[in-house]
Structures are given as C-alpha cells and as structure tokens.
Short mmCIF file of C-alpha atoms and ligand atoms in Angstrom, two decimals:
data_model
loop_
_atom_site.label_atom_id
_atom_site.label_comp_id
_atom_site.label_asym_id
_atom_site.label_seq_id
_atom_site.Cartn_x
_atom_site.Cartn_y
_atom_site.Cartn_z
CA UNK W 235 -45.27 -26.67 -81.85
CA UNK W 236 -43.54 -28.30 -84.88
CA UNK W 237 -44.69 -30.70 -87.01
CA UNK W 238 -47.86 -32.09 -85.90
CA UNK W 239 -48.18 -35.81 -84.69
CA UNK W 240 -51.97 -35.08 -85.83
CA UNK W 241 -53.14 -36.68 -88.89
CA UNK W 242 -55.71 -35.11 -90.51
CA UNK W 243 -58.68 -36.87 -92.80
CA UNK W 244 -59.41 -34.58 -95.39
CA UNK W 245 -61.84 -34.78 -97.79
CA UNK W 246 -61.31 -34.10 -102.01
CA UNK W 247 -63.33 -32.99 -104.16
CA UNK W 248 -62.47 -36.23 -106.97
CA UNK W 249 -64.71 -35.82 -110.19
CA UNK W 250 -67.77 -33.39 -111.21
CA UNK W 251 -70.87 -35.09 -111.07
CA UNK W 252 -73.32 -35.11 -113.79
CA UNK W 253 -77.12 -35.80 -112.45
CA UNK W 254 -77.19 -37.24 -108.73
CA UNK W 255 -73.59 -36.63 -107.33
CA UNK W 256 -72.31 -40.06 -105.28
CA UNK W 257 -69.65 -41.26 -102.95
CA UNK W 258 -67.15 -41.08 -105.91
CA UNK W 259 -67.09 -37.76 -106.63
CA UNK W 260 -65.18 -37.81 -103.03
CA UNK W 261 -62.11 -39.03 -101.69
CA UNK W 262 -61.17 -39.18 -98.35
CA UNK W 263 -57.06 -38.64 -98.18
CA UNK W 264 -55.22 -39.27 -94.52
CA UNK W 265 -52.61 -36.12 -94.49
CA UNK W 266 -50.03 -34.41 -92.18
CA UNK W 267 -51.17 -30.81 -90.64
CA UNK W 268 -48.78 -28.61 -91.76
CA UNK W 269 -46.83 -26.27 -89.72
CA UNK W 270 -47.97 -22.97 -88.36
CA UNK W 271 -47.23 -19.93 -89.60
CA UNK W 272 -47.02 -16.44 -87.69
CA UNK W 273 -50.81 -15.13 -88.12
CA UNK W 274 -52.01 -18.85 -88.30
CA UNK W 275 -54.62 -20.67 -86.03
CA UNK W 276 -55.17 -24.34 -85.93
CA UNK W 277 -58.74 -25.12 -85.55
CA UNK W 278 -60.41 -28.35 -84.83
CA UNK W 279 -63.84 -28.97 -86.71
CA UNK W 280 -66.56 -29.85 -84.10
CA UNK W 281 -69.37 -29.76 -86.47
CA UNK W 282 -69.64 -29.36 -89.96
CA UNK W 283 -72.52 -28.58 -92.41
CA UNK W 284 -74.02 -30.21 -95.44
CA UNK W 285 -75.93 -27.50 -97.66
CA UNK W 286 -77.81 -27.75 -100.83
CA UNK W 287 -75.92 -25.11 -102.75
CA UNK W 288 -72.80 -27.18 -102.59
CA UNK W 289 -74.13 -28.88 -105.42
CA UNK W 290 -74.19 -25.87 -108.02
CA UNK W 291 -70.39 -25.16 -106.64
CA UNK W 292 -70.07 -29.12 -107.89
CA UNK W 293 -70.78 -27.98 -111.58
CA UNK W 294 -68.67 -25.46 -113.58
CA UNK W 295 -71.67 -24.03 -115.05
CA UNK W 296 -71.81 -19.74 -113.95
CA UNK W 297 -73.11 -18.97 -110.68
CA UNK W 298 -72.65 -16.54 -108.16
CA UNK W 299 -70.41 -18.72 -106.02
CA UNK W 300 -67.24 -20.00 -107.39
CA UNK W 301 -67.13 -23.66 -108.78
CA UNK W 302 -65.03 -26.23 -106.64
CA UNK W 303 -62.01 -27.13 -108.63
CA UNK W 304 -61.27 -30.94 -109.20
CA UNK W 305 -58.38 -32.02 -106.89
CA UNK W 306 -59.01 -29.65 -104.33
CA UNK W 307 -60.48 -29.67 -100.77
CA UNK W 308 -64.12 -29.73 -100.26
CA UNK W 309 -65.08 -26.53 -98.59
CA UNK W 310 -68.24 -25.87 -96.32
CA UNK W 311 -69.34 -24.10 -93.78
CA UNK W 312 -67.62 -25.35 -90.11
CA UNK W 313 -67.96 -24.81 -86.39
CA UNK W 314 -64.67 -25.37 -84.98
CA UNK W 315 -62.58 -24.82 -81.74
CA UNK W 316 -58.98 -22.90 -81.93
CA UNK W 317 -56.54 -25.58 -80.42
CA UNK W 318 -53.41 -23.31 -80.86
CA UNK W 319 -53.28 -19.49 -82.03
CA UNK W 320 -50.56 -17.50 -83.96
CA UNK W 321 -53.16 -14.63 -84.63
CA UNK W 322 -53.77 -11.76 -82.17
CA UNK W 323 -57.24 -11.86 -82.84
CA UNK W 324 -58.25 -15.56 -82.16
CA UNK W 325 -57.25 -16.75 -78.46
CA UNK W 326 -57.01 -20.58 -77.80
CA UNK W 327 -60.07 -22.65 -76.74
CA UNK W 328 -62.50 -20.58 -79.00
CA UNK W 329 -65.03 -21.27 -81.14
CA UNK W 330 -65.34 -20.11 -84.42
CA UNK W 331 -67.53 -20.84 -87.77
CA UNK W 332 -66.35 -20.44 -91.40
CA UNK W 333 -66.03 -21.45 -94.65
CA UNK W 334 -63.04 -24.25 -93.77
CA UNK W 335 -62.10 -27.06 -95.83
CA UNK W 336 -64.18 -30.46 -94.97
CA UNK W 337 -61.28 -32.10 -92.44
CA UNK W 338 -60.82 -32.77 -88.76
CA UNK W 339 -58.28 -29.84 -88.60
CA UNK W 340 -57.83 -26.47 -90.75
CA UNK W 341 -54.41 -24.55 -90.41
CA UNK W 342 -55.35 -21.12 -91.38
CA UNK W 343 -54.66 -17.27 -91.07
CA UNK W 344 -58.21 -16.64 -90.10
CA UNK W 345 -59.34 -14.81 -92.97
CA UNK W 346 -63.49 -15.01 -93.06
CA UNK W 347 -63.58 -17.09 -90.06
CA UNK W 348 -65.57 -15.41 -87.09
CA UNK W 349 -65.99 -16.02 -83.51
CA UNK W 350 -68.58 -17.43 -82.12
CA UNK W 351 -70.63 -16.02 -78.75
CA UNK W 352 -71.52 -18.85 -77.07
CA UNK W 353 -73.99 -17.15 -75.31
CA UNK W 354 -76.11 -16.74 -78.37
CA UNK W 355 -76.55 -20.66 -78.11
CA UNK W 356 -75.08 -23.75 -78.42
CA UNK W 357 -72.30 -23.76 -80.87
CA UNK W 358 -73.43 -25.47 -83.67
CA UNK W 359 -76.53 -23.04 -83.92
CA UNK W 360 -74.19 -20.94 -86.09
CA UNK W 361 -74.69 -23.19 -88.95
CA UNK W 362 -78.36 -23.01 -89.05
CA UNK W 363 -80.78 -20.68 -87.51
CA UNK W 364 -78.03 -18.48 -86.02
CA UNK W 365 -75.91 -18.35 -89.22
CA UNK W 366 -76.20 -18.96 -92.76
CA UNK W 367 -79.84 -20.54 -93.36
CA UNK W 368 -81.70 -18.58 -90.37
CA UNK W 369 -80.06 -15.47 -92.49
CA UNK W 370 -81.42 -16.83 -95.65
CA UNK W 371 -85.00 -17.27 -94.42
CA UNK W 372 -84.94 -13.46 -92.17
CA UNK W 373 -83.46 -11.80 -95.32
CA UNK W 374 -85.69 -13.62 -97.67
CA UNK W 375 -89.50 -12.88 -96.47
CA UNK W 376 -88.51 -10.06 -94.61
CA UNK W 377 -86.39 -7.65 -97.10
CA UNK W 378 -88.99 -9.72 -100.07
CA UNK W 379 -92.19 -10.99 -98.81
CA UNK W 380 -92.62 -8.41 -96.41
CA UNK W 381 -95.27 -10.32 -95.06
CA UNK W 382 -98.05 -8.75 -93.26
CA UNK W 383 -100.71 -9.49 -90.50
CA UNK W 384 -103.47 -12.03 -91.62
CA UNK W 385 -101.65 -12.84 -95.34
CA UNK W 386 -100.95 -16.62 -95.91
CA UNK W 387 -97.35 -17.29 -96.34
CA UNK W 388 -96.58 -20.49 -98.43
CA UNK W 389 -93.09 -22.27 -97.59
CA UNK W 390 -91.58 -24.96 -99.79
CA UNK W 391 -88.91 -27.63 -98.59
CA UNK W 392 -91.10 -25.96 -95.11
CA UNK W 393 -89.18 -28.83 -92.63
CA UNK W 394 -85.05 -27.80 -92.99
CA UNK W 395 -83.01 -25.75 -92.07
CA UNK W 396 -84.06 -22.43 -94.00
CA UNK W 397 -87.93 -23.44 -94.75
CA UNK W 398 -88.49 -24.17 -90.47
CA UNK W 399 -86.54 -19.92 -89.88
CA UNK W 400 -89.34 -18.66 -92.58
CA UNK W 401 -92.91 -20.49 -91.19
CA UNK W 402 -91.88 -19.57 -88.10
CA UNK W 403 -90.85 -16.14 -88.51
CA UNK W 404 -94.09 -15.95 -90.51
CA UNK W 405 -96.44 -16.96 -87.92
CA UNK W 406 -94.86 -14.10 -85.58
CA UNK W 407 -96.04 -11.82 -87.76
CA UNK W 408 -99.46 -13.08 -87.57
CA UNK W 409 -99.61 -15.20 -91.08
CA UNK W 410 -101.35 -18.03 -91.81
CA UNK W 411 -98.52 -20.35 -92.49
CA UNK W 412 -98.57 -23.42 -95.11
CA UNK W 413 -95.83 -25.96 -95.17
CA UNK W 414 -95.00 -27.81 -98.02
CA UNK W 415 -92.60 -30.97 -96.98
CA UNK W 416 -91.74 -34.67 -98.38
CA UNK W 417 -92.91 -36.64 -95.26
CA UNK W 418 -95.84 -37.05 -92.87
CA UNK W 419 -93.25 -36.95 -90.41
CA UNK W 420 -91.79 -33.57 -91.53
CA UNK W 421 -95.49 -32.16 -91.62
CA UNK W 422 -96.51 -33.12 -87.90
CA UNK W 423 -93.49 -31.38 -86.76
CA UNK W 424 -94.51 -28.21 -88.63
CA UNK W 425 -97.79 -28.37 -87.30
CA UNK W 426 -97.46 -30.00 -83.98
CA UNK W 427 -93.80 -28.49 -82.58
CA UNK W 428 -93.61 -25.51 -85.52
CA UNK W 429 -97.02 -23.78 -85.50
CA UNK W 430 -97.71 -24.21 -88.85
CA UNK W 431 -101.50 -23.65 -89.71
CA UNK W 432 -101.47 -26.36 -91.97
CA UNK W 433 -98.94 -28.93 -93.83
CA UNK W 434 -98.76 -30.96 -97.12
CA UNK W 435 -96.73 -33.74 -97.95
CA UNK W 436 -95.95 -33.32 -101.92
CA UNK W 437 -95.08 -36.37 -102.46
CA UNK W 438 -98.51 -38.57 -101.49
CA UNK W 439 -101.12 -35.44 -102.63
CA UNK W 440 -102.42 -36.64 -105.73
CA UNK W 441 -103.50 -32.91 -106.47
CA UNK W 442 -101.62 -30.25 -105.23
CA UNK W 443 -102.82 -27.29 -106.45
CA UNK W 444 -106.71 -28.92 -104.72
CA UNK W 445 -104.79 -29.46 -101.67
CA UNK W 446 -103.57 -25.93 -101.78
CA UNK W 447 -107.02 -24.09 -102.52
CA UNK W 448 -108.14 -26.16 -99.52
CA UNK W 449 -105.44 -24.98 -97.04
CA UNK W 450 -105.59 -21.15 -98.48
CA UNK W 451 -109.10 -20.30 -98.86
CA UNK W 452 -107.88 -16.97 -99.17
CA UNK W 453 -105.08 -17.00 -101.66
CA UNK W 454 -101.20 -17.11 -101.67
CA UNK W 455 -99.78 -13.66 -100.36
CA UNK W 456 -96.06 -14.91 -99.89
CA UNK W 457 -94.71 -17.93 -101.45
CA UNK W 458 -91.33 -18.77 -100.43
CA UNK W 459 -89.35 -21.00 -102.71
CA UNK W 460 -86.58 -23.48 -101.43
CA UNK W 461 -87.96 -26.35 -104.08
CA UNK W 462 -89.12 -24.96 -107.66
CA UNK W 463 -90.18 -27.46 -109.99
CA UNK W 464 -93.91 -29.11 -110.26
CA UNK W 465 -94.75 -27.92 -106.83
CA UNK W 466 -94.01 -24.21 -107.17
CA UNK W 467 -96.13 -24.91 -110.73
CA UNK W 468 -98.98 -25.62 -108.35
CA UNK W 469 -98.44 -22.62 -105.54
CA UNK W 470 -98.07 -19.99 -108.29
CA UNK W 471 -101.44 -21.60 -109.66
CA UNK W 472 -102.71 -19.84 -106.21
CA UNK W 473 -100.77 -16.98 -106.06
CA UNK W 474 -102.95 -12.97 -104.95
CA UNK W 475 -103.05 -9.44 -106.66
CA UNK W 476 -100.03 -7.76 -105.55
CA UNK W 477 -98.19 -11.19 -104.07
CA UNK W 478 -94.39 -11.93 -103.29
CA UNK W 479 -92.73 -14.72 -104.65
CA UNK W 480 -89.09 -15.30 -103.17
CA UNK W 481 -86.52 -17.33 -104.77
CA UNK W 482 -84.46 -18.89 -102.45
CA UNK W 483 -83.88 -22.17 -103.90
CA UNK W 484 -84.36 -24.43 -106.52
CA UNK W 485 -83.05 -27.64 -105.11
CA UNK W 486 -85.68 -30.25 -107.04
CA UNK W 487 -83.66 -28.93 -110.46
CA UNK W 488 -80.30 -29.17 -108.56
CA UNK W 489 -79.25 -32.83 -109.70
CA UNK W 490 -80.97 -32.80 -113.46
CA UNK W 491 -79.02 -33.37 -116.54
CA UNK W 492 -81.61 -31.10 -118.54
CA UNK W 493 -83.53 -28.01 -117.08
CA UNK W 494 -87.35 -28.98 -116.86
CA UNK W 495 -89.95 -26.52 -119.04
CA UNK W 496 -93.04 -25.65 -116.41
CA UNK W 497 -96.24 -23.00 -117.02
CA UNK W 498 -94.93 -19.81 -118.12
CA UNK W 499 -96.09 -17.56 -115.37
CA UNK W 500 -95.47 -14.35 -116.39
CA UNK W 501 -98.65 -13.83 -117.22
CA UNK W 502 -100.32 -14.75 -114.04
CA UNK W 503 -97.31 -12.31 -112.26
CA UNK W 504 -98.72 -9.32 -115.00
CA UNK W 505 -102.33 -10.17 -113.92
CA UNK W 506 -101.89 -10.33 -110.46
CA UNK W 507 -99.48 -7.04 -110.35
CA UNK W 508 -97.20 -9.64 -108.56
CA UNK W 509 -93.36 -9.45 -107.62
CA UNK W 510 -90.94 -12.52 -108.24
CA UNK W 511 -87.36 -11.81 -106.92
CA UNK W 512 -84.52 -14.01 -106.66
CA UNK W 513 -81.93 -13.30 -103.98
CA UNK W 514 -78.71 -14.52 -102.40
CA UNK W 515 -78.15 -14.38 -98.60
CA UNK W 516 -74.72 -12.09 -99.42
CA UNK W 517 -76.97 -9.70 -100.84
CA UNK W 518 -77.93 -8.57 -97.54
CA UNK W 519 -74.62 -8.52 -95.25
CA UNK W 520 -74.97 -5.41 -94.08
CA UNK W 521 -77.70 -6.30 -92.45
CA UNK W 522 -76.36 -9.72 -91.08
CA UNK W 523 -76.08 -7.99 -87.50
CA UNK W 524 -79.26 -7.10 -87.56
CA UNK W 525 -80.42 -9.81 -88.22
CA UNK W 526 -78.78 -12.31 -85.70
CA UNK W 527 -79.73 -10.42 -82.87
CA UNK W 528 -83.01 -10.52 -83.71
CA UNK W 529 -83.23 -14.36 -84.51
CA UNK W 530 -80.52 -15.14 -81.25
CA UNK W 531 -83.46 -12.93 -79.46
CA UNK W 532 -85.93 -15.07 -80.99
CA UNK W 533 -84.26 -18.62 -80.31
CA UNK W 534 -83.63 -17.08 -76.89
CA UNK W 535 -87.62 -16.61 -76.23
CA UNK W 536 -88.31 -19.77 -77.24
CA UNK W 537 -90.01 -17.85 -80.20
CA UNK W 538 -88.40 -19.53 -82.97
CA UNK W 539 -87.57 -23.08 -82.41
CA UNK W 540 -84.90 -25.27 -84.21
CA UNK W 541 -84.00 -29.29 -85.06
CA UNK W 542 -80.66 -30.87 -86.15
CA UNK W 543 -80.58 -34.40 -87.70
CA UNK W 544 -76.52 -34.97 -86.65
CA UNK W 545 -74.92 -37.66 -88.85
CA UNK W 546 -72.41 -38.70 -86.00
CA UNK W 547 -68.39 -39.42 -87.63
CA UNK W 548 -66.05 -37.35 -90.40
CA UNK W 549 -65.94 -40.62 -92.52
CA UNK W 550 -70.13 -40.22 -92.94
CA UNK W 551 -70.03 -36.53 -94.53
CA UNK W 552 -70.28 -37.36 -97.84
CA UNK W 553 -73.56 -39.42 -96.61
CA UNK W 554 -75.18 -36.62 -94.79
CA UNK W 555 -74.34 -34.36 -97.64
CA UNK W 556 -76.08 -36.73 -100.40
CA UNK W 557 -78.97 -37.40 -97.76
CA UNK W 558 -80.57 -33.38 -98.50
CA UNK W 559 -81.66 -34.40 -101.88
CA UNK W 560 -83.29 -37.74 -100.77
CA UNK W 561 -85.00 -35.73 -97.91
CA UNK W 562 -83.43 -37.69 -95.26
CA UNK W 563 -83.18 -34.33 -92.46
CA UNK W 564 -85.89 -32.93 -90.38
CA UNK W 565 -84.29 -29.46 -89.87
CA UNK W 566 -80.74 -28.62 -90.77
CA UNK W 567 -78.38 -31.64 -91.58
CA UNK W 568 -75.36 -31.73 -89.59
CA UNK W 569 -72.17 -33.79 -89.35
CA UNK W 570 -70.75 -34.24 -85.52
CA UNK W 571 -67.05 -34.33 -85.91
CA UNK W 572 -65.63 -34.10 -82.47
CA UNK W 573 -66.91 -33.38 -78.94
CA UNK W 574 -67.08 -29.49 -78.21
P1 NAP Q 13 -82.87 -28.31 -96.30
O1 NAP Q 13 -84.27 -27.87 -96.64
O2 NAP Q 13 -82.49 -28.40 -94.87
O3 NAP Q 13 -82.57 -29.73 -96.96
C1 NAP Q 13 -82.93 -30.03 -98.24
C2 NAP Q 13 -84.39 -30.52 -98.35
O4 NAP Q 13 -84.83 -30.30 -99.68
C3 NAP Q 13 -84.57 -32.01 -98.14
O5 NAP Q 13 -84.69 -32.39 -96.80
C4 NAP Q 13 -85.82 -32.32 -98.95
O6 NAP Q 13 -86.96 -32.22 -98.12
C5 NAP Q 13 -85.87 -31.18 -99.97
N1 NAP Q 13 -85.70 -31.75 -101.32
C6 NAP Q 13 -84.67 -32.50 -101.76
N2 NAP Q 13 -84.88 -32.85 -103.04
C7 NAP Q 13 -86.08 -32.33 -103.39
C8 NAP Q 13 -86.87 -32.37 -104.58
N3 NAP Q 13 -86.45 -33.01 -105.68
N4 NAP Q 13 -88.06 -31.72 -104.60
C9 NAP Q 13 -88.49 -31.05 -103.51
N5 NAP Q 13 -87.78 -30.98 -102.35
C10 NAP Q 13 -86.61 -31.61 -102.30
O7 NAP Q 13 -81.90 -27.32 -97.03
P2 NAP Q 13 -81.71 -25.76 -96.72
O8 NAP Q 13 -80.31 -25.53 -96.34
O9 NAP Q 13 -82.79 -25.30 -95.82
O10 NAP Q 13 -81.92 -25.11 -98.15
C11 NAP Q 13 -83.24 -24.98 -98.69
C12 NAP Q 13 -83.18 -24.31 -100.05
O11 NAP Q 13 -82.67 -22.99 -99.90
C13 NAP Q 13 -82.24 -25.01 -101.04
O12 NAP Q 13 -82.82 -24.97 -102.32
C14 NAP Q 13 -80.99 -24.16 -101.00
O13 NAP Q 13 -80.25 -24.25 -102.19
C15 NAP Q 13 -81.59 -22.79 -100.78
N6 NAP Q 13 -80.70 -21.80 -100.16
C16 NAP Q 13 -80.56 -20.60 -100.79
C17 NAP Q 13 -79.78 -19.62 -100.24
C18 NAP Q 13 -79.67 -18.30 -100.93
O14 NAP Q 13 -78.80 -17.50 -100.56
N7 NAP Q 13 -80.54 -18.02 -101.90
C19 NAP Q 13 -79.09 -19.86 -99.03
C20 NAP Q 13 -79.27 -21.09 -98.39
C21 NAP Q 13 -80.10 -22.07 -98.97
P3 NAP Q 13 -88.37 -32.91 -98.55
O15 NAP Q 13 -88.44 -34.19 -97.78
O16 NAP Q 13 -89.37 -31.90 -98.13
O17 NAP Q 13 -88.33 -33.17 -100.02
#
C-alpha cells in the first residue's frame, strides 16, 4: 500500500501528574502511519477504553503494571477493525481488542491483540463485561468471595464497569446484594434495572456505617472493594465471622499526594477469622476462557445486564478518561472513535 495518505491523531503521554492528572499531562500530535511491514496489520480503533488503573501506570512509583514513560504513546485497551493485513493470522475486516496505543490507527505485528467473536455481542462488549472488567469482577468474588446462597455481598464503586459484573453475578447466586455508588442516579439503576437489594449513595449518607447496619441486618459476608478509603472504613465496620474481603481497587486513593491513615483492621479480620486478599485480573488467565463463556452465556440470557456512557470523538479521550474519578459514567466509560 505505501505510504499512507492517512493521518493519524495520536495521543502522548506529556508530563507525570502529581494529585488529579489534567488535560496537560496529554498531547494530542497529528502523525503519518508508517509503512507496513511483512507480519504487520493496520487496525482502525472503533472504540477505545478509559480505565482507572491507567492512573497508577501515570506514576513511576512500583506496581505490577509497568509505568508509562514520558514522551511515549498512551496505551489502553482498544476495539479495533483490521483495515489491511500482512499477518496470516488476522484477515481484513476483523475485529480485534488489545492493548493499542490511544490513536485512530495502530500499525502493528499483532502481538497480544485477539480477535473478537462477534457473536459473543456487540463489539465493544470486549472492553467491559466481555473483557477486562467483567473478568475482574468473575475472578474477583468468584475465585475470593466465593459467595454463597443467602450471604450479603457488599459492592463498592457498585454502578461501573467492574462493580455492575459483581452485584449482578452476586444476585445469581442468590445474595443479598448492596451497592455502594456516588449518585441517586447510579443507585436507581442498581436497584431498578440491576437487581440490587438495596443501594447507597456515599456521598449524601451522613452515616454510613448506620446506613449499612440498616441495609445488612445480617452482616457483611463479601465485601468487594473497587473504592477503599472512608467508605471501606465503614463496610469493614460490618464485616461477619469467617467473611471475604476482595481488593480490587482502590481508586478514592488513586489521585492523592499522601496515602490516607484509616482504622487498623487487623484486628477485626483476627476476630472475625476473616480473609482480605488483594488480586490482579492477570492472576487468573488461565481461567480467562472460562470465564467469558460463562459471562457471554450470561449477557446472552439476559442474566447479566450491561451500560456504556460513550464519550463520542478521539479529540474527547483525555475527557472521558479524567471523568472516572469525578464519577461522571454509569457503567463502563467508553470513547466512540469511528463507526464499526
Ligand atoms: P468504574 O467504576 O467504571 O469508574 C470509576 C468510578 O469510581 C467512578 O464512576 C466513580 O463512581 C468511582 N470513584 C471515582 N473517584 C472516587 C472516589 N474518590 N471515591 C469513591 N469512588 C470513586 O471503573 P472500573 O473500571 O469498574 O474499576 C473499578 C475499580 O476496580 C477501580 O478501582 C479499578 O482500579 C479497579 N480494577 C482493578 C482491577 C484488578 O485487576 N485488580 C482490574 C480492573 C479494575 P462514584 O460516582 O460511585 O464515585
């Protein structure tokens, strides 16, 4: 094909943030695609995604993902379709998901990226429930809140992407299900579309851990955590003999300049013969098969049920990205690129 005519808006990571990250820490740079080699595909980025943990990748502190380097592409997770193929294994007109820089087009040899079977569901479904977050959540309370019949399962940051796979997931095991969520909004949609047994919006209770003995007469069983911080203070304050406690996330500490001190719990996790465990959704690969039949199954049945808050345009990513830690999505944040 040449050189392409294309040009390609690509967006750099500029500066590491410290505290809130903003527009500047981005650039958006105009570029030419570069020519493909033999083995290369050339994939066009219908839909990409905005997750919290992009923000520990933003700081060079030691995690278990790599930190983005200054000067580079911004990487996340994209849903794509091949427009031209140089690799045996991807054919043109596919789709495919990976972890692709944040542009209109990636030239790549296809290393990591995976196709997509559109009959699963719609395409973009592989960011969320049928992909990276729905993996989370399945891998989370199932593999470490085992929950069982007629427990209560608490879920933090309940309304997005991961925190809607868990409730629901929860109730078909026959739990009582408690959403916590920043938004009256976000709680009638757990409870009225979701199933939720009950809802709380943290940020107008004036007592949570009231609110919380009122919702789960019987105790805490399962607390999942996507939030940490002064609300998980107030769950563990409820917490059973012999509960789970899964650390998914911690995204209210994401953005501060200083870790926060909270209650020392391992006394109430001694006295209560309780299990904490942290976890990262790589942990469980080997079981990602599994684990997307049975939630494409579910999605399928109309079993588990799903919302995207699409931020339409490539120029509005950095947007939709900051929106997740002013609560702006109901369900998983997306940005529309192109049309499928
Ligand atoms: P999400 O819940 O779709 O979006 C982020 C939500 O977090 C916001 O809508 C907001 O909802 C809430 N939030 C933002 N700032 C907050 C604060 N200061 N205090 C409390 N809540 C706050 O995101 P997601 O993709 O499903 O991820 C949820 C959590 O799981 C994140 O912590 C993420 O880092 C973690 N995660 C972990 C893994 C893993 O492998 N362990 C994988 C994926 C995600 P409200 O309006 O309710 O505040």
């Amino acid at each position: 094909m040449g050189v392409f005519e294309l040009t390609n808006r690509v967006i750099y990571f500029k500066a590491r943030p410290k505290g809130m990250p903003d527009e500047s820490n981005f650039e958006i740079r105009e570029e030419n695609l570069p020519v493909l080699n033999e083995g290369d595909v050339l994939i066009r980025s219908l839909y990409l995604s905005v997750d919290p943990y992009m923000r520990g990748r933003m700081s060079d502190a030691k995690s278990y993902a790599e930190p983005y380097k200054v000067g580079e592409p911004f990487k996340g997770g994209i849903v794509g379709k091949i427009i031209e193929s140089k690799n045996d294994r991807f054919q043109e007109g596919q789709y495919v998901e990976g972890i692709l820089n944040w542009a209109e087009y990636n030239v790549t040899d296809g290393k990591g990226v995976r196709k997509i079977n559109p009959e699963w569901g719609p395409v973009a479904t592989a960011l969320h429930v049928l992909g990276m977050p729905g993996l989370t959540g399945y891998f989370g309370l199932m593999y470490i809140g085992q929950p069982k019949e007629g427990e209560t399962v608490v879920v933090s940051g309940a309304s997005g992407a991961v925190g809607t796979v868990v409730g629901q997931i929860a109730k078909l095991k026959g739990c009582r299900v408690v959403g916590i969520a920043g938004g009256d909004d976000k709680c009638a949609f757990l409870t009225d579309e979701l199933g939720f047994d009950a809802a709380i919006n943290y940020k107008t209770t004036e007592n949570l851990r009231q609110a919380l003995k009122e919702v789960c007469p019987n105790g805490v069983d399962v607390y999942f955590d996507n939030v940490g911080g002064a609300v998980s203070d107030a769950v563990m304050s409820r917490i059973n003999f012999q509960s789970r406690t899964i650390i998914c996330g911690q995204i209210s500490q994401y953005n501060l300049e200083k870790p926060e001190l909270g209650p020392r719990v391992a006394g109430q996790l001694l006295t209560t013969s309780s299990l904490m465990k942290g976890f990262i959704v790589s942990d469980y690969a080997e079981h990602n098969k599994e684990a997307i039949i049975q939630l494409s199954q579910w999605v399928r049945e109309g079993k588990i049920q799903y919302r995207e808050n699409v931020v339409e345009g490539f120029e509005n990513t950095v947007e939709a990205f900051l929106g997740l830690f002013r609560g702006d999505n109901i369900g998983k944040q997306l940005v529309k690129v192109a049309e499928e």
